[in-house]
CSV table of C-alpha atoms in Angstrom, one decimal:
chain,number,residue,atom,x,y,z
A,1,UNK,CA,-59.2,-7.8,-155.4
A,2,UNK,CA,-55.8,-6.2,-154.2
A,3,UNK,CA,-56.3,-3.1,-156.2
A,4,UNK,CA,-59.8,-2.6,-154.9
A,5,UNK,CA,-58.6,-3.2,-151.3
A,6,UNK,CA,-55.8,-0.6,-151.6
A,7,UNK,CA,-58.0,2.3,-153.2
A,8,UNK,CA,-60.5,1.6,-150.0
A,9,UNK,CA,-57.3,2.3,-148.0
A,10,UNK,CA,-55.9,5.2,-150.0
A,11,UNK,CA,-58.3,7.8,-148.0
A,12,UNK,CA,-56.9,6.4,-144.8
A,13,UNK,CA,-52.9,7.3,-145.7
A,14,UNK,CA,-51.5,10.1,-143.9
A,15,UNK,CA,-50.0,12.0,-146.7
A,16,UNK,CA,-48.6,15.1,-144.8
A,17,UNK,CA,-45.9,13.3,-142.8
A,18,UNK,CA,-42.6,13.2,-144.2
A,19,UNK,CA,-41.5,10.6,-142.1
A,20,UNK,CA,-44.1,8.0,-142.9
A,21,UNK,CA,-44.4,8.0,-146.8
A,22,UNK,CA,-47.5,6.5,-148.3
A,23,UNK,CA,-47.2,2.7,-149.3
A,24,UNK,CA,-47.0,2.3,-152.9
A,25,UNK,CA,-48.7,-0.8,-154.5
A,26,UNK,CA,-46.0,-1.6,-156.9
A,27,UNK,CA,-43.9,-2.0,-153.3
A,28,UNK,CA,-43.4,-6.0,-153.0
A,29,UNK,CA,-44.0,-5.6,-149.0
A,30,UNK,CA,-47.2,-3.7,-149.7
A,31,UNK,CA,-48.0,-6.2,-152.2
A,32,UNK,CA,-47.7,-9.1,-150.0
A,33,UNK,CA,-49.6,-7.3,-147.0
A,34,UNK,CA,-52.5,-6.6,-149.1
A,35,UNK,CA,-52.7,-10.1,-150.3
A,36,UNK,CA,-52.8,-11.6,-146.6
A,37,UNK,CA,-55.4,-9.0,-145.6
A,38,UNK,CA,-58.3,-11.2,-147.3
A,39,UNK,CA,-56.9,-14.2,-145.4
A,40,UNK,CA,-57.6,-13.0,-142.1
A,41,UNK,CA,-61.1,-13.2,-140.2
A,42,UNK,CA,-62.5,-9.8,-138.9
A,43,UNK,CA,-61.4,-11.1,-135.4
A,44,UNK,CA,-58.3,-11.1,-136.1
A,45,UNK,CA,-57.9,-7.8,-137.8
A,46,UNK,CA,-59.3,-6.4,-134.9
A,47,UNK,CA,-57.6,-8.1,-132.2
A,48,UNK,CA,-54.2,-9.6,-132.9
A,49,UNK,CA,-53.4,-7.8,-136.4
A,50,UNK,CA,-52.7,-4.3,-134.5
A,51,UNK,CA,-50.6,-6.1,-131.7
A,52,UNK,CA,-48.9,-8.0,-134.5
A,53,UNK,CA,-48.1,-4.9,-136.5
A,54,UNK,CA,-46.9,-3.1,-133.4
A,55,UNK,CA,-44.6,-5.8,-132.2
A,56,UNK,CA,-42.9,-5.8,-136.2
A,57,UNK,CA,-42.7,-2.1,-135.9
A,58,UNK,CA,-40.8,-2.1,-132.7
A,59,UNK,CA,-38.5,-5.1,-133.6
A,60,UNK,CA,-37.9,-2.9,-136.7
A,61,UNK,CA,-37.0,0.4,-134.6
A,62,UNK,CA,-34.7,-1.9,-132.7
A,63,UNK,CA,-33.2,-2.9,-135.8
A,64,UNK,CA,-32.4,0.2,-136.9
A,65,UNK,CA,-31.3,1.4,-133.7
A,66,UNK,CA,-28.6,-1.1,-133.9
A,67,UNK,CA,-27.7,-0.5,-137.2
A,68,UNK,CA,-27.3,3.1,-137.0
A,69,UNK,CA,-25.1,2.2,-133.8
A,70,UNK,CA,-23.0,-0.1,-135.5
A,71,UNK,CA,-22.5,2.0,-138.9
A,72,UNK,CA,-22.7,5.6,-137.6
A,73,UNK,CA,-19.0,6.4,-138.6
A,74,UNK,CA,-19.7,4.7,-142.4
A,75,UNK,CA,-23.0,6.8,-142.6
A,76,UNK,CA,-21.3,10.0,-141.7
A,77,UNK,CA,-18.6,9.5,-144.0
A,78,UNK,CA,-20.8,8.6,-146.6
A,79,UNK,CA,-22.8,11.6,-146.4
A,80,UNK,CA,-19.8,13.7,-146.5
A,81,UNK,CA,-18.8,11.9,-149.7
A,82,UNK,CA,-22.2,12.2,-151.0
A,83,UNK,CA,-22.0,16.0,-150.3
A,84,UNK,CA,-18.7,16.3,-152.0
A,85,UNK,CA,-19.5,14.0,-155.0
A,86,UNK,CA,-20.9,16.9,-156.9
A,87,UNK,CA,-17.5,18.9,-156.8
A,88,UNK,CA,-15.2,15.6,-157.3
A,89,UNK,CA,-17.4,15.0,-160.4
A,90,UNK,CA,-16.8,18.4,-161.6
A,91,UNK,CA,-13.0,17.8,-160.9
A,92,UNK,CA,-13.0,14.6,-162.6
A,93,UNK,CA,-14.6,16.0,-165.8
A,94,UNK,CA,-12.0,18.9,-165.9
A,95,UNK,CA,-9.5,16.4,-165.6
A,96,UNK,CA,-10.5,13.9,-168.2
A,97,UNK,CA,-11.0,17.0,-170.6
A,98,UNK,CA,-7.3,18.2,-169.9
A,99,UNK,CA,-6.2,14.2,-170.4
A,100,UNK,CA,-8.4,14.2,-173.6
A,101,UNK,CA,-6.6,17.8,-174.6
A,102,UNK,CA,-3.0,16.1,-173.6
A,103,UNK,CA,-3.4,12.9,-175.4
A,104,UNK,CA,-2.7,14.2,-179.2
A,105,UNK,CA,1.0,15.6,-177.7
A,106,UNK,CA,1.6,12.0,-176.0
A,107,UNK,CA,0.6,10.4,-179.5
A,108,UNK,CA,3.6,13.0,-181.2
A,109,UNK,CA,6.1,12.3,-178.2
A,110,UNK,CA,5.7,8.4,-178.7
A,111,UNK,CA,5.6,8.8,-182.4
A,112,UNK,CA,9.1,11.1,-182.3
A,113,UNK,CA,10.4,8.4,-179.4
A,114,UNK,CA,9.8,5.2,-181.5
A,115,UNK,CA,11.7,7.2,-184.8
A,116,UNK,CA,14.3,7.8,-182.7
A,117,UNK,CA,15.4,4.9,-181.0
A,118,UNK,CA,14.2,2.2,-183.7
A,119,UNK,CA,16.4,-0.6,-184.1
A,120,UNK,CA,16.6,0.0,-187.9
A,121,UNK,CA,18.7,3.2,-187.3
A,122,UNK,CA,21.9,3.6,-185.9
A,123,UNK,CA,21.9,5.5,-182.7
A,124,UNK,CA,24.8,5.9,-180.0
A,125,UNK,CA,22.6,5.8,-177.0
A,126,UNK,CA,21.0,2.4,-178.1
A,127,UNK,CA,24.6,1.6,-178.6
A,128,UNK,CA,25.8,2.5,-175.1
A,129,UNK,CA,22.8,0.9,-173.8
A,130,UNK,CA,23.2,-2.3,-175.6
A,131,UNK,CA,26.8,-2.7,-174.5
A,132,UNK,CA,25.9,-1.8,-170.7
A,133,UNK,CA,23.4,-4.9,-170.8
A,134,UNK,CA,25.8,-7.0,-172.4
A,135,UNK,CA,28.2,-6.1,-169.7
A,136,UNK,CA,26.0,-6.6,-167.0
A,137,UNK,CA,25.0,-10.2,-168.4
A,138,UNK,CA,28.6,-11.0,-168.9
A,139,UNK,CA,30.1,-9.3,-165.6
A,140,UNK,CA,31.2,-12.8,-164.3
A,141,UNK,CA,32.9,-13.4,-167.4
A,142,UNK,CA,34.4,-10.0,-167.3
A,143,UNK,CA,35.8,-10.4,-163.6
A,144,UNK,CA,37.4,-13.5,-164.4
A,145,UNK,CA,39.1,-12.1,-167.3
A,146,UNK,CA,40.3,-8.9,-165.1
A,147,UNK,CA,41.3,-11.2,-162.4
A,148,UNK,CA,44.3,-13.0,-165.0
A,149,UNK,CA,47.0,-10.8,-164.6
A,150,UNK,CA,46.8,-11.1,-160.9
A,151,UNK,CA,46.6,-14.7,-161.1
A,152,UNK,CA,49.4,-14.9,-163.2
A,153,UNK,CA,51.9,-12.4,-161.3
A,154,UNK,CA,51.0,-14.6,-157.7
A,155,UNK,CA,51.5,-17.9,-159.7
A,156,UNK,CA,55.2,-16.4,-160.8
A,157,UNK,CA,55.8,-14.9,-157.5
A,158,UNK,CA,54.9,-17.9,-155.7
A,159,UNK,CA,57.4,-20.2,-157.5
A,160,UNK,CA,60.2,-20.2,-154.9
A,161,UNK,CA,63.7,-21.9,-156.0
A,162,UNK,CA,64.7,-24.9,-154.1
A,163,UNK,CA,67.9,-25.6,-152.7
A,164,UNK,CA,68.6,-27.4,-156.1
A,165,UNK,CA,68.0,-24.4,-157.8
A,166,UNK,CA,64.7,-26.2,-159.1
A,167,UNK,CA,61.7,-23.8,-159.6
A,168,UNK,CA,58.4,-24.6,-158.4
A,169,UNK,CA,56.9,-26.8,-161.4
A,170,UNK,CA,53.4,-26.7,-160.8
A,171,UNK,CA,53.2,-22.8,-160.2
A,172,UNK,CA,55.2,-22.3,-163.4
A,173,UNK,CA,53.0,-24.8,-165.4
A,174,UNK,CA,50.0,-22.9,-164.3
A,175,UNK,CA,51.5,-19.5,-165.3
A,176,UNK,CA,52.3,-20.7,-168.7
A,177,UNK,CA,48.8,-22.0,-168.9
A,178,UNK,CA,47.5,-19.1,-168.3
A,179,UNK,CA,49.5,-17.0,-170.7
A,180,UNK,CA,48.9,-19.5,-173.5
A,181,UNK,CA,45.2,-18.5,-172.5
A,182,UNK,CA,45.7,-14.9,-172.8
A,183,UNK,CA,47.5,-15.2,-176.1
A,184,UNK,CA,44.4,-16.8,-177.5
A,185,UNK,CA,42.2,-14.0,-176.0
A,186,UNK,CA,44.2,-11.3,-177.8
A,187,UNK,CA,44.5,-13.4,-180.9
A,188,UNK,CA,40.5,-13.5,-181.0
A,189,UNK,CA,40.1,-10.2,-179.7
A,190,UNK,CA,42.5,-7.8,-181.1
A,191,UNK,CA,40.2,-4.9,-181.3
A,192,UNK,CA,39.4,-5.0,-177.6
A,193,UNK,CA,41.0,-2.6,-175.5
A,194,UNK,CA,40.5,-4.2,-172.5
A,195,UNK,CA,42.0,-7.6,-173.9
A,196,UNK,CA,44.7,-5.4,-175.0
A,197,UNK,CA,45.6,-4.0,-171.7
A,198,UNK,CA,45.2,-7.4,-169.9
A,199,UNK,CA,47.8,-8.7,-172.5
A,200,UNK,CA,50.6,-5.8,-171.9
A,201,UNK,CA,50.3,-6.6,-168.2
A,202,UNK,CA,50.5,-10.2,-168.9
A,203,UNK,CA,54.1,-9.6,-171.2
A,204,UNK,CA,55.3,-7.7,-168.2
A,205,UNK,CA,54.6,-10.6,-166.0
A,206,UNK,CA,56.2,-12.9,-168.3
A,207,UNK,CA,59.2,-10.8,-168.4
A,208,UNK,CA,59.5,-10.9,-164.8
A,209,UNK,CA,59.1,-14.7,-165.2
A,210,UNK,CA,62.0,-14.7,-167.9
A,211,UNK,CA,64.2,-12.9,-165.6
A,212,UNK,CA,63.4,-15.6,-162.8
A,213,UNK,CA,64.1,-18.5,-165.1
A,214,UNK,CA,67.4,-16.9,-166.0
A,215,UNK,CA,68.5,-16.2,-162.2
A,216,UNK,CA,67.7,-20.2,-161.5
A,217,UNK,CA,69.9,-21.0,-164.2
A,218,UNK,CA,72.6,-19.4,-162.3
A,219,UNK,CA,71.8,-21.8,-159.1
A,220,UNK,CA,75.3,-23.1,-157.7
A,221,UNK,CA,73.9,-26.7,-157.5
A,222,UNK,CA,71.3,-26.9,-160.2
A,223,UNK,CA,70.6,-30.4,-161.8
A,224,UNK,CA,70.2,-31.7,-164.9
A,225,UNK,CA,66.2,-32.3,-164.6
A,226,UNK,CA,65.6,-28.8,-163.3
A,227,UNK,CA,67.9,-27.4,-165.8
A,228,UNK,CA,65.9,-29.3,-168.7
A,229,UNK,CA,62.4,-27.9,-167.2
A,230,UNK,CA,64.0,-24.4,-167.1
A,231,UNK,CA,64.9,-24.3,-170.5
A,232,UNK,CA,61.5,-25.9,-171.8
A,233,UNK,CA,59.8,-22.9,-169.6
A,234,UNK,CA,62.1,-20.6,-171.5
A,235,UNK,CA,61.2,-22.0,-175.0
A,236,UNK,CA,57.5,-21.1,-174.0
A,237,UNK,CA,58.1,-18.1,-172.5
A,238,UNK,CA,60.7,-16.6,-174.6
A,239,UNK,CA,60.6,-18.4,-178.3
A,240,UNK,CA,62.7,-15.7,-179.7
A,241,UNK,CA,65.6,-17.0,-177.7
A,242,UNK,CA,65.1,-20.6,-178.9
A,243,UNK,CA,67.3,-20.7,-182.2
A,244,UNK,CA,67.3,-24.2,-182.6
A,245,UNK,CA,65.3,-24.4,-185.7
A,246,UNK,CA,67.5,-21.8,-187.5
A,247,UNK,CA,71.1,-22.1,-185.5
A,248,UNK,CA,72.2,-25.6,-184.6
A,249,UNK,CA,73.2,-26.7,-181.0
A,250,UNK,CA,70.9,-24.8,-178.8
A,251,UNK,CA,70.8,-21.4,-180.5
A,252,UNK,CA,70.4,-18.1,-178.4
A,253,UNK,CA,69.3,-20.4,-175.3
A,254,UNK,CA,72.2,-22.5,-175.5
A,255,UNK,CA,74.5,-19.6,-175.4
A,256,UNK,CA,72.4,-17.9,-172.4
A,257,UNK,CA,72.7,-21.2,-170.9
A,258,UNK,CA,76.1,-21.1,-170.8
A,259,UNK,CA,76.8,-17.6,-170.1
A,260,UNK,CA,74.7,-18.2,-166.6
A,261,UNK,CA,76.7,-21.3,-165.8
A,262,UNK,CA,79.9,-19.4,-166.5
A,263,UNK,CA,78.8,-16.7,-164.6
A,264,UNK,CA,78.0,-19.3,-161.4
A,265,UNK,CA,81.6,-20.7,-162.3
A,266,UNK,CA,83.3,-17.1,-162.1
A,267,UNK,CA,81.4,-16.6,-158.9
A,268,UNK,CA,82.1,-19.9,-157.6
A,269,UNK,CA,85.7,-19.1,-157.8
A,270,UNK,CA,85.8,-15.9,-156.6
A,271,UNK,CA,84.5,-17.3,-153.1
A,272,UNK,CA,88.7,-18.7,-153.3
A,273,UNK,CA,89.5,-14.9,-152.7
A,274,UNK,CA,90.9,-15.2,-149.5
A,275,UNK,CA,93.5,-18.0,-150.6
A,276,UNK,CA,94.2,-15.9,-153.7
A,277,UNK,CA,95.1,-13.0,-152.0
A,278,UNK,CA,97.5,-15.1,-149.9
A,279,UNK,CA,99.1,-16.6,-153.1
A,280,UNK,CA,99.2,-12.8,-154.4
A,281,UNK,CA,101.3,-12.1,-151.3
A,282,UNK,CA,103.6,-15.2,-152.3
A,283,UNK,CA,103.7,-13.7,-155.9
A,284,UNK,CA,105.0,-10.5,-154.6
A,285,UNK,CA,107.4,-11.9,-152.3
A,286,UNK,CA,109.0,-14.1,-155.3
A,287,UNK,CA,109.3,-11.4,-157.8
A,288,UNK,CA,111.4,-9.5,-154.9
A,289,UNK,CA,113.3,-12.5,-154.3
A,290,UNK,CA,114.4,-13.5,-157.9
A,291,UNK,CA,116.8,-11.0,-158.8
A,292,UNK,CA,118.8,-11.9,-155.6
A,293,UNK,CA,119.0,-15.4,-156.5
A,294,UNK,CA,122.3,-16.1,-158.3
A,295,UNK,CA,121.8,-17.2,-161.9
A,296,UNK,CA,124.6,-19.7,-162.0
A,297,UNK,CA,123.9,-21.0,-158.6
A,298,UNK,CA,122.8,-25.0,-159.2
A,299,UNK,CA,120.1,-24.6,-156.4
A,300,UNK,CA,117.2,-23.7,-158.0
A,301,UNK,CA,114.8,-24.4,-155.3
A,302,UNK,CA,116.1,-21.5,-152.9
A,303,UNK,CA,112.5,-20.1,-153.2
A,304,UNK,CA,111.0,-22.5,-150.6
A,305,UNK,CA,107.5,-20.7,-150.2
A,306,UNK,CA,104.4,-21.5,-152.0
A,307,UNK,CA,102.4,-23.6,-149.5
A,308,UNK,CA,99.4,-20.9,-150.1
A,309,UNK,CA,99.9,-20.7,-153.6
A,310,UNK,CA,99.5,-24.8,-153.8
A,311,UNK,CA,96.3,-24.7,-151.8
A,312,UNK,CA,94.8,-22.0,-153.8
A,313,UNK,CA,95.4,-23.7,-156.8
A,314,UNK,CA,94.3,-27.2,-155.8
A,315,UNK,CA,91.1,-26.0,-154.6
A,316,UNK,CA,90.6,-23.8,-157.9
A,317,UNK,CA,91.4,-26.8,-160.2
A,318,UNK,CA,89.1,-29.0,-158.3
A,319,UNK,CA,86.1,-26.4,-158.4
A,320,UNK,CA,87.0,-25.9,-162.2
A,321,UNK,CA,87.1,-29.7,-163.2
A,322,UNK,CA,83.7,-30.3,-161.4
A,323,UNK,CA,81.8,-27.2,-162.7
A,324,UNK,CA,83.2,-27.1,-166.3
A,325,UNK,CA,82.4,-30.8,-166.5
A,326,UNK,CA,79.1,-30.4,-165.2
A,327,UNK,CA,78.2,-27.8,-167.5
A,328,UNK,CA,79.3,-29.3,-171.0
A,329,UNK,CA,77.7,-32.6,-170.2
A,330,UNK,CA,75.0,-30.9,-169.1
A,331,UNK,CA,75.0,-28.7,-171.9
A,332,UNK,CA,75.2,-31.7,-174.4
A,333,UNK,CA,72.2,-33.6,-172.5
A,334,UNK,CA,69.9,-30.1,-173.1
A,335,UNK,CA,71.0,-29.2,-176.5
A,336,UNK,CA,72.1,-32.5,-178.5
A,337,UNK,CA,74.4,-31.6,-181.5
A,338,UNK,CA,72.6,-31.8,-185.0
A,339,UNK,CA,75.1,-34.2,-186.9
A,340,UNK,CA,74.0,-33.2,-190.5
A,341,UNK,CA,75.3,-29.5,-190.1
A,342,UNK,CA,79.1,-29.4,-190.4
A,343,UNK,CA,80.9,-27.4,-187.7
A,344,UNK,CA,84.0,-25.1,-188.3
A,345,UNK,CA,85.7,-27.4,-185.7
A,346,UNK,CA,85.3,-30.4,-188.3
A,347,UNK,CA,86.3,-28.4,-191.0
A,348,UNK,CA,89.6,-27.5,-189.3
A,349,UNK,CA,90.1,-31.0,-188.1
A,350,UNK,CA,89.7,-32.2,-191.9
A,351,UNK,CA,92.2,-29.7,-193.1
A,352,UNK,CA,94.6,-30.6,-190.3
A,353,UNK,CA,94.4,-34.3,-191.2
A,354,UNK,CA,95.3,-33.5,-195.0
A,355,UNK,CA,98.2,-31.1,-193.5
A,356,UNK,CA,96.4,-27.9,-195.0
A,357,UNK,CA,95.9,-24.8,-193.2
A,358,UNK,CA,92.9,-22.5,-194.1
A,359,UNK,CA,94.2,-18.6,-194.5
A,360,UNK,CA,91.0,-17.6,-192.7
A,361,UNK,CA,91.6,-19.5,-189.3
A,362,UNK,CA,93.3,-18.6,-186.2
A,363,UNK,CA,94.3,-20.7,-182.9
A,364,UNK,CA,92.5,-19.6,-179.9
A,365,UNK,CA,93.5,-21.9,-177.0
A,366,UNK,CA,94.8,-24.5,-179.1
A,367,UNK,CA,91.3,-24.8,-181.3
A,368,UNK,CA,91.3,-23.7,-185.0
A,369,UNK,CA,88.5,-21.0,-185.3
A,370,UNK,CA,87.1,-20.4,-188.8
A,371,UNK,CA,86.8,-16.6,-189.9
A,372,UNK,CA,85.3,-16.7,-193.1
A,373,UNK,CA,82.2,-14.5,-192.9
A,374,UNK,CA,80.6,-16.7,-195.5
A,375,UNK,CA,80.6,-19.8,-193.4
A,376,UNK,CA,78.2,-20.8,-190.7
A,377,UNK,CA,79.7,-18.9,-187.1
A,378,UNK,CA,80.8,-21.4,-184.4
A,379,UNK,CA,78.0,-22.3,-181.8
A,380,UNK,CA,78.6,-21.4,-178.5
A,381,UNK,CA,79.6,-24.9,-177.4
A,382,UNK,CA,82.5,-24.6,-179.7
A,383,UNK,CA,83.6,-21.5,-178.3
A,384,UNK,CA,83.0,-22.2,-174.9
A,385,UNK,CA,85.7,-24.9,-174.1
A,386,UNK,CA,88.6,-22.4,-175.3
A,387,UNK,CA,87.2,-19.5,-173.3
A,388,UNK,CA,87.6,-22.2,-170.1
A,389,UNK,CA,91.1,-23.3,-171.0
A,390,UNK,CA,92.0,-19.4,-171.0
A,391,UNK,CA,90.7,-19.0,-167.5
A,392,UNK,CA,92.5,-22.0,-166.1
A,393,UNK,CA,95.8,-21.5,-168.2
A,394,UNK,CA,95.9,-17.9,-167.3
A,395,UNK,CA,95.7,-18.8,-163.4
A,396,UNK,CA,98.1,-21.5,-163.9
A,397,UNK,CA,100.8,-19.1,-165.5
A,398,UNK,CA,100.0,-16.5,-163.3
A,399,UNK,CA,100.2,-18.6,-159.7
A,400,UNK,CA,102.2,-21.7,-160.6
A,401,UNK,CA,105.8,-20.2,-160.4
A,402,UNK,CA,105.2,-19.6,-156.8
A,403,UNK,CA,105.2,-23.5,-156.3
A,404,UNK,CA,109.2,-24.8,-156.3
A,405,UNK,CA,108.7,-28.0,-154.8
A,406,UNK,CA,108.9,-30.7,-157.3
A,407,UNK,CA,106.3,-33.0,-155.6
A,408,UNK,CA,103.7,-30.5,-155.2
A,409,UNK,CA,104.6,-29.2,-158.8
A,410,UNK,CA,103.6,-32.7,-160.0
A,411,UNK,CA,100.6,-33.0,-158.1
A,412,UNK,CA,99.1,-29.8,-159.3
A,413,UNK,CA,99.9,-30.9,-162.6
A,414,UNK,CA,98.4,-34.3,-162.4
A,415,UNK,CA,95.5,-32.9,-161.1
A,416,UNK,CA,95.1,-30.6,-164.2
A,417,UNK,CA,95.7,-33.9,-166.0
A,418,UNK,CA,92.9,-35.2,-164.7
A,419,UNK,CA,91.0,-32.3,-165.3
A,420,UNK,CA,91.7,-32.6,-168.8
A,421,UNK,CA,90.8,-36.0,-169.1
A,422,UNK,CA,87.5,-35.4,-167.3
A,423,UNK,CA,87.0,-32.8,-170.3
A,424,UNK,CA,88.4,-35.0,-172.7
A,425,UNK,CA,85.4,-37.4,-172.2
A,426,UNK,CA,83.4,-34.6,-173.8
A,427,UNK,CA,85.8,-33.7,-176.6
A,428,UNK,CA,87.7,-31.1,-174.8
A,429,UNK,CA,91.1,-32.5,-173.6
A,430,UNK,CA,93.7,-29.9,-173.0
A,431,UNK,CA,96.5,-32.1,-172.2
A,432,UNK,CA,98.8,-30.4,-174.7
A,433,UNK,CA,98.5,-27.0,-172.8
A,434,UNK,CA,101.0,-28.0,-170.0
A,435,UNK,CA,103.4,-27.3,-172.7
A,436,UNK,CA,102.7,-23.7,-172.9
A,437,UNK,CA,102.8,-23.4,-169.1
A,438,UNK,CA,106.5,-22.1,-169.4
A,439,UNK,CA,107.6,-24.4,-166.9
A,440,UNK,CA,111.6,-24.9,-166.4
A,441,UNK,CA,113.2,-28.3,-167.4
A,442,UNK,CA,113.8,-30.6,-164.9
A,443,UNK,CA,117.5,-30.9,-164.4
A,444,UNK,CA,118.0,-32.6,-161.2
A,445,UNK,CA,118.9,-35.8,-162.5
A,446,UNK,CA,120.3,-34.3,-165.9
A,447,UNK,CA,116.9,-35.1,-167.8
A,448,UNK,CA,116.5,-32.2,-170.7
A,449,UNK,CA,112.6,-33.4,-170.9
A,450,UNK,CA,110.3,-30.7,-170.2
A,451,UNK,CA,108.5,-31.0,-166.5
A,452,UNK,CA,105.2,-31.5,-168.2
A,453,UNK,CA,106.6,-34.7,-170.4
A,454,UNK,CA,107.4,-36.3,-167.1
A,455,UNK,CA,104.3,-35.6,-165.7
A,456,UNK,CA,102.7,-37.1,-168.6
A,457,UNK,CA,105.0,-40.2,-168.6
A,458,UNK,CA,104.0,-40.9,-164.8
A,459,UNK,CA,100.4,-40.1,-165.6
A,460,UNK,CA,99.8,-42.6,-168.6
A,461,UNK,CA,101.9,-45.1,-166.4
A,462,UNK,CA,99.5,-44.7,-163.5
A,463,UNK,CA,96.5,-45.1,-165.8
A,464,UNK,CA,98.0,-48.3,-167.5
A,465,UNK,CA,98.4,-49.7,-164.2
A,466,UNK,CA,94.9,-48.8,-163.2
A,467,UNK,CA,93.3,-50.4,-166.6
A,468,UNK,CA,95.4,-53.7,-165.7
A,469,UNK,CA,94.1,-53.7,-162.2
A,470,UNK,CA,90.6,-53.0,-163.2
A,471,UNK,CA,90.8,-55.7,-166.2
A,472,UNK,CA,92.2,-58.2,-163.6
A,473,UNK,CA,89.6,-57.7,-161.0
A,474,UNK,CA,87.0,-58.6,-164.1
């Protein structure tokens, strides 16, 4: 029924107006309206239907006007784009053709790149990139390693020396731990230039630490605990100085310790230079006055000077006794002797007890020293006491003749005996040294005994009284 109705209405369509195109049967709106017309009455078709159509047309016009007002810019832009669409499509086609022509070249470049930078082949660029990536991933570790020399130098420089000559133990311990860590790194990565450079800087810092430790051994009032810690640090810092495994009684470290303490002793004694200058003046006065003294005059005490010399010698012997006893006792505590190895001193004492004398021995300061090149050379502890005694005997021989007062001389010689007894507890008794001082005989009471014999008798008598007093109190 729809098709005949559409055929009846076709003659009435305005085919000449382009603004109102001819409705087509396949249009859904047209098909639905043709289906609706048979449902209306004739009166409705003539009265209400035209009004309804007019109303719908007016409503659609208003909607179109509103839509055109809202979408004017978009419609204009769409129109412009549509007008340029042909040219754009032409350009896209040309560029697509160019891209298709460039694909073979791109393929060749990709194949060449994959062959050049393949992991299976050696390539310097890839190696540099791998190293750069590895350094980027380990930048924190590298920064910590580069800071090791700075940390070590800071720990060493901040290790100040206290009044007792004791370095800062915590800082030196931290420095030694850092040094051990850097040595391990150097052993593990010997081929690394970075680690080798850090190790070289560390060695320079440890040389500075070694110098600081050696300087601390020359501290005036160093204690035993501080000295033992310092020697222990030196054994770790400079193991080449520690000859305890190959040489007896301390090796090079023991010699270094004695040299440092001897330097301190000499510097302490040099502080007595003002008193020594006064003693030298009295020596020059005595030398000028001796030719004027009658050799046969019974009063040999005409020289009444010597007070300044006595002050100098008393202070000298006091310092010598304290420092020498401290040096030897500290040395024996730090470097205990090895009883399994015979020393040249023991060999010489055995020869003396048998009334034998070795042709290859010499006497230095009253102590026999072996000169046989095939025997073990004497340790520093064996040769150090004779050197100390040489210092004391030289000073006494030079300045003791200035003191002519009997009581003053006996007081000085007694002080020397106390010093000898102090060192005798460590095996360095030099009481017989008084016989070589060249003192004159005591002729006041007709006694031909040497002066040192009288002093020895008085000293032993006093010692026996003190022993009796001590035994009586106990």
